[in-house]
Short mmCIF file of C-alpha atoms (C1' of nucleotides) in Angstrom, two decimals:
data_model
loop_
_atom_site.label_atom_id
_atom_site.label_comp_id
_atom_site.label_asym_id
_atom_site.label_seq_id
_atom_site.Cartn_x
_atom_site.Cartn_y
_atom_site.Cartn_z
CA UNK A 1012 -70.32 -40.02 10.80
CA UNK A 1013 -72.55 -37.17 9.93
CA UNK A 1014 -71.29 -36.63 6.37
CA UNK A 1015 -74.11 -34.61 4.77
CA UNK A 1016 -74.19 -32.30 8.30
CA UNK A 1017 -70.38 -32.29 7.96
CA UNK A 1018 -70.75 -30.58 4.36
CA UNK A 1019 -73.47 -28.02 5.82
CA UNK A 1020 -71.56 -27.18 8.34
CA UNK A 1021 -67.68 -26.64 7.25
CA UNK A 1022 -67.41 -27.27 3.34
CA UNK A 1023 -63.73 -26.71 3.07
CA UNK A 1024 -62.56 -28.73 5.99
CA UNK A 1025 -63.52 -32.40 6.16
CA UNK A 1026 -60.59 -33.69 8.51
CA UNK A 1027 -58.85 -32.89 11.39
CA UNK A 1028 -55.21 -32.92 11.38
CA UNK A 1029 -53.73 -36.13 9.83
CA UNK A 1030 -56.82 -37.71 8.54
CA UNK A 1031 -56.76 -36.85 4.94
CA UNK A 1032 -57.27 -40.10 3.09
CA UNK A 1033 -54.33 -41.67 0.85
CA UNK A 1034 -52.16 -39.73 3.12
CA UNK A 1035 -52.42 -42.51 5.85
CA UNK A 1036 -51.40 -45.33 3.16
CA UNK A 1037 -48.36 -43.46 1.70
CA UNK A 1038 -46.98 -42.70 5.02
CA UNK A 1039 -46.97 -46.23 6.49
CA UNK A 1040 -43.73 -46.64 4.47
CA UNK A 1041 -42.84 -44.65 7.85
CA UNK A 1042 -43.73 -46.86 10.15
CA UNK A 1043 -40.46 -49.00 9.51
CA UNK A 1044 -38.56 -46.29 11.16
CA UNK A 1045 -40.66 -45.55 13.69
CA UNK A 1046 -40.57 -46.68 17.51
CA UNK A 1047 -43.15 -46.69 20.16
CA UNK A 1048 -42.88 -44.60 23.21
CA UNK A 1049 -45.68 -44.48 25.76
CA UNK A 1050 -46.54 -41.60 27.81
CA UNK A 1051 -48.72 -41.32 31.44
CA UNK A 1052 -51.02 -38.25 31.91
CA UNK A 1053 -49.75 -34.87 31.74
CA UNK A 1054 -46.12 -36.33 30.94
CA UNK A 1055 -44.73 -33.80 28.26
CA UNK A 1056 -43.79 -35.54 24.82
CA UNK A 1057 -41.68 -31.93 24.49
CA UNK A 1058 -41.27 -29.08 25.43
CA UNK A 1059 -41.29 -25.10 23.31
CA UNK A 1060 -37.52 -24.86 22.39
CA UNK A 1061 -36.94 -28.17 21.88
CA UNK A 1062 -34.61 -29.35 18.90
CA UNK A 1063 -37.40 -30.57 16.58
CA UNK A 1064 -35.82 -34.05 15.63
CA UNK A 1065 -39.48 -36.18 15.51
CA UNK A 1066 -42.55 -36.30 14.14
CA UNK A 1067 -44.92 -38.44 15.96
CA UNK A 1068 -48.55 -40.06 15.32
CA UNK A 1069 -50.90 -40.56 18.22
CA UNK A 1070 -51.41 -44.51 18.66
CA UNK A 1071 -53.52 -44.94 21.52
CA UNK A 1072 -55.09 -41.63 24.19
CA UNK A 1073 -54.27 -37.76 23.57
CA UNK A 1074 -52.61 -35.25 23.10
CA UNK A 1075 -52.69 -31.39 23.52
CA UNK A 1076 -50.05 -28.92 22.22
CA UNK A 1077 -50.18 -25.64 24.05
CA UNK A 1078 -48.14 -22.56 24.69
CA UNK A 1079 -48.01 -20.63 28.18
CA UNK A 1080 -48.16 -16.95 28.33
CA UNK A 1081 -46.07 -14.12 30.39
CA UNK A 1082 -49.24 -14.06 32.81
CA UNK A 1083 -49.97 -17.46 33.06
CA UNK A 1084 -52.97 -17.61 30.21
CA UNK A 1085 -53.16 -20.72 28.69
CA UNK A 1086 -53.55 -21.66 24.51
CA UNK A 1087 -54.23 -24.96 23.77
CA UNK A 1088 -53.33 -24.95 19.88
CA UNK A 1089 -54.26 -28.62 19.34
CA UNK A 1090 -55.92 -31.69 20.25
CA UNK A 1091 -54.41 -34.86 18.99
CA UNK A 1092 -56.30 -38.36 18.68
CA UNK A 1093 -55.41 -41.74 17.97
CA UNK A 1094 -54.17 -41.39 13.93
CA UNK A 1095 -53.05 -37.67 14.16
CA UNK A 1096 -49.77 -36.64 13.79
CA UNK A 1097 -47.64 -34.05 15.29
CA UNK A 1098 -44.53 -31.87 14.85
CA UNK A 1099 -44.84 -31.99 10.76
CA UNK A 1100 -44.48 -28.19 10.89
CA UNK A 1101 -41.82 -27.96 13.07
CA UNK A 1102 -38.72 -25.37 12.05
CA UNK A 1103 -35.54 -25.96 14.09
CA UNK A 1104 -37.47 -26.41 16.88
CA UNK A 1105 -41.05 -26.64 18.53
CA UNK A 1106 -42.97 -23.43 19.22
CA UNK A 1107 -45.37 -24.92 21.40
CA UNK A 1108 -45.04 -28.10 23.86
CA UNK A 1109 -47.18 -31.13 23.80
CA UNK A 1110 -47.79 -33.56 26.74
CA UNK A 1111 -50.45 -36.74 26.91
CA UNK A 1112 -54.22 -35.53 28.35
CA UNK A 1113 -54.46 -39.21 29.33
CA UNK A 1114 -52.22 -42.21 29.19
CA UNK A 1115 -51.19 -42.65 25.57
CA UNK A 1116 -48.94 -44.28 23.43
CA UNK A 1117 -47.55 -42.78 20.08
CA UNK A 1118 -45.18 -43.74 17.31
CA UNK A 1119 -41.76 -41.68 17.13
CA UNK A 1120 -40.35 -40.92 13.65
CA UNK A 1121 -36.73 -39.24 12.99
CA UNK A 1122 -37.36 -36.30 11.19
CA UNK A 1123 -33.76 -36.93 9.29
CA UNK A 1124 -34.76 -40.67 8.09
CA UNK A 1125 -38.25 -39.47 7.56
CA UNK A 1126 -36.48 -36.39 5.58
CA UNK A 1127 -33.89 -39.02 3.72
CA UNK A 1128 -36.86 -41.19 2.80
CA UNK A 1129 -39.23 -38.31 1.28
CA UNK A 1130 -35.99 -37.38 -0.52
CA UNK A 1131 -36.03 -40.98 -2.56
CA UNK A 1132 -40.20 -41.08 -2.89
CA UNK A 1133 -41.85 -37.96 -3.68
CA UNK A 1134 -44.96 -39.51 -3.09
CA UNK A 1135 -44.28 -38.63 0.35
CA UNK A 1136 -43.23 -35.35 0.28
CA UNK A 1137 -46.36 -35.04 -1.43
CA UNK A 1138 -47.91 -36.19 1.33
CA UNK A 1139 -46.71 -34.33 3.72
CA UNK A 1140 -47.37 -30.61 1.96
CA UNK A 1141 -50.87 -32.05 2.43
CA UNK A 1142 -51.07 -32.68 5.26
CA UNK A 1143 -50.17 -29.53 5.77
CA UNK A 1144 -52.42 -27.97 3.21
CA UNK A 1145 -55.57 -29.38 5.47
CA UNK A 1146 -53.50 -28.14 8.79
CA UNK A 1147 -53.55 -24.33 7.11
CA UNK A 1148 -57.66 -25.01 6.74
CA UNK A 1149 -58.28 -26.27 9.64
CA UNK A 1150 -55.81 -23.18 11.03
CA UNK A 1151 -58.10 -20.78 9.04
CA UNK A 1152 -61.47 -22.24 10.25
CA UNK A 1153 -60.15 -22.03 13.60
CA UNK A 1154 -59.53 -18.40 13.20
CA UNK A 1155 -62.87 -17.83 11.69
CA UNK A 1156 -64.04 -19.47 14.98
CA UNK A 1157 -61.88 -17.31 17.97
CA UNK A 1158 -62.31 -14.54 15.19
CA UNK A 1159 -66.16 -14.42 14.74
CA UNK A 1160 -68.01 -16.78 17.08
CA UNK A 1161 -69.99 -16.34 20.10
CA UNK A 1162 -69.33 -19.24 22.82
CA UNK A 1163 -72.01 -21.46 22.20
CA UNK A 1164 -70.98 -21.51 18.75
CA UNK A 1165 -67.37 -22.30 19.67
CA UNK A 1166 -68.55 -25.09 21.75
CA UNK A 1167 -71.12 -26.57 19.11
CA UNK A 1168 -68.45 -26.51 16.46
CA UNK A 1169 -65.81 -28.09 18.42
CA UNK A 1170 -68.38 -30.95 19.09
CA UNK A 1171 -69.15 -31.60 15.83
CA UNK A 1172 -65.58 -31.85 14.77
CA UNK A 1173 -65.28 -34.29 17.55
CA UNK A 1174 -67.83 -36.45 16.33
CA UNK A 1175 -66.21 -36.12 12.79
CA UNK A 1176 -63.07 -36.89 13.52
CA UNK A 1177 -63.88 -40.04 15.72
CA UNK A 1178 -66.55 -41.28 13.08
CA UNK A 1179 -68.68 -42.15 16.14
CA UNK A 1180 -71.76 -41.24 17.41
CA UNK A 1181 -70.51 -41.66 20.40
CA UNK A 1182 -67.50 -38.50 21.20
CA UNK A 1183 -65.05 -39.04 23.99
CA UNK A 1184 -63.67 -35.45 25.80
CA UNK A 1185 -60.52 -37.24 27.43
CA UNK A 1186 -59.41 -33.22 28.37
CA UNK A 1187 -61.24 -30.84 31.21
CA UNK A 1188 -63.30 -27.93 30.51
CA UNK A 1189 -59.98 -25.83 31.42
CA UNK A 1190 -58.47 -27.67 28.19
CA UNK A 1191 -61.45 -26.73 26.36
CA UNK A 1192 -62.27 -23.50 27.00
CA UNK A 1193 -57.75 -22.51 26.48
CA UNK A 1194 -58.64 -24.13 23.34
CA UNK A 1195 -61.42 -22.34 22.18
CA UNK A 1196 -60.50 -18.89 23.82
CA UNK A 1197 -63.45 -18.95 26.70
CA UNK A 1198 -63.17 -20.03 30.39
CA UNK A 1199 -63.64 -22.84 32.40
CA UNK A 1200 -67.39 -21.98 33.63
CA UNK A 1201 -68.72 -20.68 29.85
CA UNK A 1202 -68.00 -24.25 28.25
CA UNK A 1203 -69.38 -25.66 31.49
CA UNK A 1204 -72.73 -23.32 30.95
CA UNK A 1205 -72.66 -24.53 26.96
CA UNK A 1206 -72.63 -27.98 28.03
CA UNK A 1207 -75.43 -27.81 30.64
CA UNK A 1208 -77.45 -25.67 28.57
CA UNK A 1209 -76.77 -28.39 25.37
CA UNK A 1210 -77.70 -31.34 28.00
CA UNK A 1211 -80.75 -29.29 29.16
CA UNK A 1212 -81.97 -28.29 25.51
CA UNK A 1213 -81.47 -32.46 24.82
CA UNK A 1214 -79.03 -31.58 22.23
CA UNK A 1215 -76.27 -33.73 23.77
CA UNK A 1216 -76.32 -36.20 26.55
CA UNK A 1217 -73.55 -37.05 29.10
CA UNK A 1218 -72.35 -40.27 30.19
CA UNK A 1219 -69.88 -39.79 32.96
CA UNK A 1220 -67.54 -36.66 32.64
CA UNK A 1221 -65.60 -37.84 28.93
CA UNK A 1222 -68.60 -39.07 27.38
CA UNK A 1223 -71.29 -37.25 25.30
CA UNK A 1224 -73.73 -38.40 22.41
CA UNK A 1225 -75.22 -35.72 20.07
CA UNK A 1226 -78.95 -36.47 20.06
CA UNK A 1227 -80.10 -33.61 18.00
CA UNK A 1228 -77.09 -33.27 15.11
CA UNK A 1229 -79.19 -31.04 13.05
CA UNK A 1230 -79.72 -28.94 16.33
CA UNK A 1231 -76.13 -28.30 16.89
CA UNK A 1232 -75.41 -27.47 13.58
CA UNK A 1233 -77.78 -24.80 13.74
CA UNK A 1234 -76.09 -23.62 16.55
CA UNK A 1235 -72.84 -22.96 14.80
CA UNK A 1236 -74.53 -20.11 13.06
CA UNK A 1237 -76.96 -17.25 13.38
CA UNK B 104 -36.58 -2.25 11.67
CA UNK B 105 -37.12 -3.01 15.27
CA UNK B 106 -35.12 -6.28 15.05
CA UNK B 107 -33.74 -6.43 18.95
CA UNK B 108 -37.62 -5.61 19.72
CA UNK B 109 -39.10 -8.20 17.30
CA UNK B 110 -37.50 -11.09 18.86
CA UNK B 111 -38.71 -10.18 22.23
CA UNK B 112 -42.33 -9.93 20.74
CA UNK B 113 -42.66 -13.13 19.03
CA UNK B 114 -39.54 -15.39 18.85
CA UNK B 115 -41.02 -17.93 16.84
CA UNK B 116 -42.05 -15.97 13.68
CA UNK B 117 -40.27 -13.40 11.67
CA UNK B 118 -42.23 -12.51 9.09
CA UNK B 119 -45.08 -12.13 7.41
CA UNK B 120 -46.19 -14.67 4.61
CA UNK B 121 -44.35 -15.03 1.42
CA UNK B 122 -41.34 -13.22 3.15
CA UNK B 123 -38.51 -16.13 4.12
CA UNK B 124 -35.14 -15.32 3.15
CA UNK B 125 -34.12 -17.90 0.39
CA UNK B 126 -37.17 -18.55 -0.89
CA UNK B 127 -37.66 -14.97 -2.97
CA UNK B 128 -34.41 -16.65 -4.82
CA UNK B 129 -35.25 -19.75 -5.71
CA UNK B 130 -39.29 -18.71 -6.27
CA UNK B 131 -38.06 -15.76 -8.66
CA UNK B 132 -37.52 -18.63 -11.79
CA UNK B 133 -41.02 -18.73 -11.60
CA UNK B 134 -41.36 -14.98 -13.15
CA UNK B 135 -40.57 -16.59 -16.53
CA UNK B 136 -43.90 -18.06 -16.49
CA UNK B 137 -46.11 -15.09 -14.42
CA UNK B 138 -48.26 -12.82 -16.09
CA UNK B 139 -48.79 -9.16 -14.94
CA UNK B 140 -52.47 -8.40 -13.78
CA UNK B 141 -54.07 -5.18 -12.70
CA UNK B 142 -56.81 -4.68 -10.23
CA UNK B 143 -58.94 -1.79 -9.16
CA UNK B 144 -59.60 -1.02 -5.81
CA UNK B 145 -62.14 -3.57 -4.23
CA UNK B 146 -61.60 -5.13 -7.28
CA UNK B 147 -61.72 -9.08 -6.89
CA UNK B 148 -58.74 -11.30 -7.74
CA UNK B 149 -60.76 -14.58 -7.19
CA UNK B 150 -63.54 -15.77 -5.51
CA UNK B 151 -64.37 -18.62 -2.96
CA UNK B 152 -64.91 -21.56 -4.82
CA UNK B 153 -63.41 -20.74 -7.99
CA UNK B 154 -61.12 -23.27 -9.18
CA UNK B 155 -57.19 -22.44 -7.95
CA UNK B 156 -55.45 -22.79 -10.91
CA UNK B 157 -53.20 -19.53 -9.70
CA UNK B 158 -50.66 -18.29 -7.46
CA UNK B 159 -50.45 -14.47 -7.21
CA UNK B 160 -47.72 -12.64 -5.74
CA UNK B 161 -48.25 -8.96 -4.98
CA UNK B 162 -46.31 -6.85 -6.73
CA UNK B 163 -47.83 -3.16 -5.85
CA UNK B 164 -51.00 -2.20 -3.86
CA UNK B 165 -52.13 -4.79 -1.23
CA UNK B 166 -54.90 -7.75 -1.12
CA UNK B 167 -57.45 -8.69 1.67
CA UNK B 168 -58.79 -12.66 1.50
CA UNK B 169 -61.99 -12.96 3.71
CA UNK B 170 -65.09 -15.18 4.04
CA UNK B 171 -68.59 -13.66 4.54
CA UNK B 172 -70.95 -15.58 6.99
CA UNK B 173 -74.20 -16.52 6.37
CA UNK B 174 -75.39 -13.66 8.24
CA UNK B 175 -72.80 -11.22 6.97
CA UNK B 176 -70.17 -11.31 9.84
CA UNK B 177 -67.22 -11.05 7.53
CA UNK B 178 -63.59 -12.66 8.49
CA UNK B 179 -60.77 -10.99 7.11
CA UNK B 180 -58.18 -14.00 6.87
CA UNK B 181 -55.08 -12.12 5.75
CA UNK B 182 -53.48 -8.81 4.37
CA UNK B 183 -51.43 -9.07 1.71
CA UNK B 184 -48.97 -6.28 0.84
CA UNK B 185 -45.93 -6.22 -1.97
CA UNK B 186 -43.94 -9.68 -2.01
CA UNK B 187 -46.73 -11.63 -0.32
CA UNK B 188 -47.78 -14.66 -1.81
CA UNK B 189 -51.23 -15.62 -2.36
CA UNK B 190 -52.81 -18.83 -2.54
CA UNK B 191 -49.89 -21.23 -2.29
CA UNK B 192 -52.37 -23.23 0.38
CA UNK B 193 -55.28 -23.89 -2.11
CA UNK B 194 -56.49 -26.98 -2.77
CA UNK B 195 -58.52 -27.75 -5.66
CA UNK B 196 -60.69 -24.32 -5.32
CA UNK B 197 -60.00 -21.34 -3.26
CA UNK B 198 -61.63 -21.63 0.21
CA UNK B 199 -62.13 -17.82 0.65
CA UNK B 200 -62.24 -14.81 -1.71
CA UNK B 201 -59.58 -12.16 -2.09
CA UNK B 202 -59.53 -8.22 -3.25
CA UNK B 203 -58.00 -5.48 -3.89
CA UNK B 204 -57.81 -3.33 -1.04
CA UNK B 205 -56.51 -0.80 -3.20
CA UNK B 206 -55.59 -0.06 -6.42
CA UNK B 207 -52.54 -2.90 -7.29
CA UNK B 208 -50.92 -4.92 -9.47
CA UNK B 209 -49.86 -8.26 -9.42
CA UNK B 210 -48.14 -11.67 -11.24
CA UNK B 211 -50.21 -14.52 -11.88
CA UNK B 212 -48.27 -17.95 -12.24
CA UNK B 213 -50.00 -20.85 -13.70
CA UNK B 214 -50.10 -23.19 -10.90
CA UNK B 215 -49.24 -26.60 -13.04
CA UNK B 216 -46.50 -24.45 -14.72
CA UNK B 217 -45.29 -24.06 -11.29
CA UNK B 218 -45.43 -27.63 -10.10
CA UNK B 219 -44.20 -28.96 -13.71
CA UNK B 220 -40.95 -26.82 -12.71
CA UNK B 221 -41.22 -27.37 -9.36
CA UNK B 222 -40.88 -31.23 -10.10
CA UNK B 223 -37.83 -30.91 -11.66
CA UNK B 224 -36.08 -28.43 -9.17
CA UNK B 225 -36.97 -29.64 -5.66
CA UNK B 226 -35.26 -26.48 -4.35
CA UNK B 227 -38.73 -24.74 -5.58
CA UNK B 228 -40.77 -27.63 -3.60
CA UNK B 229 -39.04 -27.32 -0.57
CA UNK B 230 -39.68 -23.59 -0.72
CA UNK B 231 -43.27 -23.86 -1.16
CA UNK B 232 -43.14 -25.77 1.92
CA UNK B 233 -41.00 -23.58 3.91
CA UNK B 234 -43.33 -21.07 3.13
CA UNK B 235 -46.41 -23.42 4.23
CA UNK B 236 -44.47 -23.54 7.77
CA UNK B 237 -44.49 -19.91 7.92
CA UNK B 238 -47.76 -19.62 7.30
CA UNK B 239 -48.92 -22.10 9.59
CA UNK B 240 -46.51 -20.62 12.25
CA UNK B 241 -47.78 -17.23 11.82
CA UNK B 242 -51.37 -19.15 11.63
CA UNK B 243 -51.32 -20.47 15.02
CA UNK B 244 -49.69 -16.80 16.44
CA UNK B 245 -52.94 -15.36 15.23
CA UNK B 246 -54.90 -18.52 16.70
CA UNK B 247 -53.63 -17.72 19.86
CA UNK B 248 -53.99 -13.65 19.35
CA UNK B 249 -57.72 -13.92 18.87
CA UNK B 250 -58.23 -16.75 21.19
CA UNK B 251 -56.62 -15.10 24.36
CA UNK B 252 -55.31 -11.62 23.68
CA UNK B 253 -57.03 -8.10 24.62
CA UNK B 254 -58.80 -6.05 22.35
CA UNK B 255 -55.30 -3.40 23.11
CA UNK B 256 -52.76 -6.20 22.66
CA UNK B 257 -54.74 -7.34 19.33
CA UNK B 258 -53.90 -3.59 17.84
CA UNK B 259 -50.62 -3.48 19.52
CA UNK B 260 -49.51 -6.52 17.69
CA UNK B 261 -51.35 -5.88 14.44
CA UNK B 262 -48.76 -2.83 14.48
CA UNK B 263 -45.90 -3.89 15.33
CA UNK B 264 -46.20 -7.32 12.75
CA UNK B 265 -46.92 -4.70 9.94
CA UNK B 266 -44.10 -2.42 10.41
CA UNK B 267 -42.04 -5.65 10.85
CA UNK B 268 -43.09 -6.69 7.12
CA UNK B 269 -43.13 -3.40 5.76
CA UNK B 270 -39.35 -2.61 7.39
CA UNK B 271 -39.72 0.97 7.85
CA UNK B 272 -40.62 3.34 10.34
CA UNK B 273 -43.65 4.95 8.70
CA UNK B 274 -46.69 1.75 8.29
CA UNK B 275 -48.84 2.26 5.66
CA UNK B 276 -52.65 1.07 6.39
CA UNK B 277 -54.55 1.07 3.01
CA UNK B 278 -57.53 -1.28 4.77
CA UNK B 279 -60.50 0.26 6.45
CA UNK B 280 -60.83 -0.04 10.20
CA UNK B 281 -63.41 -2.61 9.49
CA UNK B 282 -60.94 -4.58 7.97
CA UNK B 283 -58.58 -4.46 10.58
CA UNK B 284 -61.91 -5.35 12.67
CA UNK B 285 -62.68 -8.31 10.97
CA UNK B 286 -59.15 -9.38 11.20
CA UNK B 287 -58.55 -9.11 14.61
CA UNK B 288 -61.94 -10.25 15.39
CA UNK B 289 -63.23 -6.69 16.86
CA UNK B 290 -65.58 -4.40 15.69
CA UNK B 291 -64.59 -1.10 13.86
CA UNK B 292 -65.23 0.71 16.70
CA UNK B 293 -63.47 -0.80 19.29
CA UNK B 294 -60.08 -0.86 16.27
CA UNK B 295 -60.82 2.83 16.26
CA UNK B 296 -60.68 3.72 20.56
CA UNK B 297 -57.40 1.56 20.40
CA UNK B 298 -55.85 3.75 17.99
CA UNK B 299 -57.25 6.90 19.43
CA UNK B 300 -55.71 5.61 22.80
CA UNK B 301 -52.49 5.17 21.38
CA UNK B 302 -52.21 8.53 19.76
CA UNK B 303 -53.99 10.42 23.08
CA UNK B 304 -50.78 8.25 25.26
CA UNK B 305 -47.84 9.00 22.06
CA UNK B 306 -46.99 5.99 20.92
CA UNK B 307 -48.25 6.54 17.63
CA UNK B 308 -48.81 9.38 15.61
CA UNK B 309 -51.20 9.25 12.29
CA UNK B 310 -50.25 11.15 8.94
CA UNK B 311 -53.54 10.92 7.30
CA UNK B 312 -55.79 8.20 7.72
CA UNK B 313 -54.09 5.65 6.57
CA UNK B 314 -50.74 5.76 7.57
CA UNK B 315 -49.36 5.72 11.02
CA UNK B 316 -45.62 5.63 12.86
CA UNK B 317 -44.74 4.04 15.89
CA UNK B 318 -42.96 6.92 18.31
CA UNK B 319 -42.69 4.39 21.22
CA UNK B 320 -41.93 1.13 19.76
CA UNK B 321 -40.92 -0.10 23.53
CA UNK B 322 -44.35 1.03 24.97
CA UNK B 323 -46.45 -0.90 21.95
CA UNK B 324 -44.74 -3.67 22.96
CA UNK B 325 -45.41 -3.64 26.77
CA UNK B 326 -48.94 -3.76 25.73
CA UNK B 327 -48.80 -7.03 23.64
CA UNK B 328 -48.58 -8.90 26.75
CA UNK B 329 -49.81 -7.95 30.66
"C1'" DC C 612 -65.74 22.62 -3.94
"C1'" DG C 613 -69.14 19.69 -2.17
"C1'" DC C 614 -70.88 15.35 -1.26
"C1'" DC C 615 -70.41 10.85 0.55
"C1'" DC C 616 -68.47 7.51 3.26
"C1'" DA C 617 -65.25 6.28 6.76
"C1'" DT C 618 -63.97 7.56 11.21
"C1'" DT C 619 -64.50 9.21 15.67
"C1'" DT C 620 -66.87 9.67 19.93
"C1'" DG C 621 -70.62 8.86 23.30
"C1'" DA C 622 -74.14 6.16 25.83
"C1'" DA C 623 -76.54 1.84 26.55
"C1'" DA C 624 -76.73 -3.11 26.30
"C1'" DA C 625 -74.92 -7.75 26.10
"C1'" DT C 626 -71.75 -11.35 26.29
"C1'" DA C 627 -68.36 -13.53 28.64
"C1'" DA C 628 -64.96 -13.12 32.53
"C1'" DT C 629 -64.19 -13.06 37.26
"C1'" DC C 630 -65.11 -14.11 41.93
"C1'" DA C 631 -67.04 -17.36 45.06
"C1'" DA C 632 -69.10 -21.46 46.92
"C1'" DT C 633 -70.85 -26.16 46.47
"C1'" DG C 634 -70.96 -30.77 44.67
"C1'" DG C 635 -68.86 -34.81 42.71
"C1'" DA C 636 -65.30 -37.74 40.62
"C1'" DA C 637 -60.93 -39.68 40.69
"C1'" DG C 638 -56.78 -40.92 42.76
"C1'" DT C 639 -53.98 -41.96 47.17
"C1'" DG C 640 -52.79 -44.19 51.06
"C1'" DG C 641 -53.93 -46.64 54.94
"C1'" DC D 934 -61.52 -52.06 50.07
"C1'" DC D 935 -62.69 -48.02 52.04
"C1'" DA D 936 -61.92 -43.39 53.63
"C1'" DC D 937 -59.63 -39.34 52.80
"C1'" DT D 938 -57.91 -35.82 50.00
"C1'" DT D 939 -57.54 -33.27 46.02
"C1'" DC D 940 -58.84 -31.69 41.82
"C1'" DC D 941 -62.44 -30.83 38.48
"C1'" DA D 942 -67.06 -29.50 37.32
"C1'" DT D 943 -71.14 -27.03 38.18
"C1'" DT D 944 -73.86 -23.18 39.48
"C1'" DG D 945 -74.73 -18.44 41.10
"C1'" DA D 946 -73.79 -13.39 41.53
"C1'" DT D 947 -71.15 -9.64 40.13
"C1'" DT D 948 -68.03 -7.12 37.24
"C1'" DA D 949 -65.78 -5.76 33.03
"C1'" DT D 950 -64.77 -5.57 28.37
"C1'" DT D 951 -66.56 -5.25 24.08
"C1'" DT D 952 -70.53 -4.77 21.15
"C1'" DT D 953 -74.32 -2.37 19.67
"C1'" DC D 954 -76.83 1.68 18.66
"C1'" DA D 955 -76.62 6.47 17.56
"C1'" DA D 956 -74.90 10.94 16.38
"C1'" DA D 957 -71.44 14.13 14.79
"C1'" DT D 958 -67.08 15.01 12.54
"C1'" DG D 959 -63.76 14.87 9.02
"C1'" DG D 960 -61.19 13.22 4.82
"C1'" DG D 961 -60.95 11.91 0.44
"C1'" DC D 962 -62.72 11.30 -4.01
"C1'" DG D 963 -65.25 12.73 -7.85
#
DNA sequence: CGCCCATTTGAAAATAATCAATGGAAGTGG
DNA sequence: CCACTTCCATTGATTATTTTCAAATGGGCG
């Protein structure tokens, strides 16, 4: 954990999706009505259109939500870790699908029970408007980012959210470079370029593909602006 | 009203913020406990870090909410014209600034009024969270607009999602091209060849500077997707 | 009515995308 | 268990879109 670079570098967003603390405790009241489903890479948990009926939290692997356009371009709205949860914004029915990046294993709530539930504790209704509260931050820093940033910015950013959100020095990219770069709104071969320019510049260092370190923190935060 | 048209565009989101049928029903016992407030143009409702101790809904004029860079590269996060809510999202201080884009007026609700009487009706709670979901929906639209779309489909949809929320043929745009820049993530110049475009080709005409109608509704939207 | 600022338009520069080829990892099947 | 195959990542060269820089025009506000 980096937490004084964390401040520096995003003051209004401390978590990723999920990860906002008390939340955790008030909704494992959930877990009673929850069941385990496992999924193997690239199997879809659903699919845009689908009757929203669940809200899930990632157990084990990861997750990506992403929508497909006309053309075939590519927007990877999310990535989901182990402790994230998904589908709490839902309508009627998913906008976007979602589908493992490796093999995982997540927790399925019904959205009625969860629904019936909130209805008797308002503690977690509570909850869940903020959960979504951090969601609209994160949504806003994100747009600040494809809004305003230049790629190696992007990439430095999304790194150190990693590392935040894993509370490890040690940040493991289960998704390709193609996941990356639909996520952050640049190809395949610029987030390749950002990372071998990052490895050569000793900023980060690479063990295997889905492996980096951050060796220089205060490095990459300086990357993330002018 | 281009509803046939507006479903094709963007099936998953309707409207604007602060603009879900129901909601203006349930929200309006709240104007018991608003106050009326008048702003200049440029004129600054709050600023980023103040505490959020109010909601605002617009009530005449419109309302830009943007966060300046360290370097000056300024993000326009949202418009905000008549009926629009602002700052339902806050947390404990406002994590952007907003201001007048022109002369306006607007209510000011006490936000612990609010959630005293929203604690007793949970019709009002549910609504702020409905309108949470539209946000974030309309949230990760824009995500996906500035991550993947054309500087030509950014203006094309930028049109056709105003005269959505303003319902009427003739849009009225009281922002500067630079804000429409730094909320599509363009420069002013490149906002300002888009539009020239479009009037040079007759989809749009311009009445003035700042208001525009859309003669070929069908053509602008061909050119939010390839 | 005139000044000032926003807008428009043009030309040059830069960033990132596209096209293309090579290298390497992972997964499959014998 | 190894070889084969396929997909992913890396790197290079070129192209394109958008930005940047600069100048001129025009509207709107005092």
């Amino acid at each position: 954990m980096l937490p004084a670079l964390a401040v520096s570098y995003r003051p209004t967003v401390q978590h990723g999706p999920g990860k906002r603390a008390g939340l955790t405790e008030s909704l494992a009241a959930l877990d009673g009505v929850g069941a385990v489903i496992a999924l193997r890479r690239d199997g879809p948990l659903f699919r845009p259109g689908d009757r929203a009926e669940f809200y899930f939290k990632v157990l084990k692997g990861a997750v990506r939500s992403c929508q497909v356009l006309a053309d075939g371009r590519r927007h990877v709205g999310e990535f989901f870790m182990a402790g994230d949860f998904i589908g709490l914004d839902a309508v009627e029915s998913y906008a976007f699908g979602a589908e493992a990046i490796i093999d995982s294993t997540l927790i399925r709530y019904s959205r009625r029970k969860v629904e019936a539930l909130a209805a008797g504790q308002p503690r977690i209704g509570q909850s869940l408007v903020e959960i979504m509260r951090s969601h609209l931050a994160a949504a806003r820093q994100r747009m600040l980012l494809l809004g305003h940033m230049t790629a190696m910015e992007r990439i430095a950013s999304f790194l150190l959210d990693l590392s935040q959100r894993c509370g490890d020095g040690r940040i493991s990219l289960p998704m390709t470079r193609t996941d990356i770069g639909d996520y952050l709104g640049l190809t395949m071969e610029t987030v390749s370029r950002a990372f071998s320019q990052l490895k050569s510049d000793g900023i980060i260092t690479q063990h295997g593909l889905h492996e980096v370190t951050i060796a220089k923190p205060g490095a990459l935060v300086e990357l993330t602006r002018p």
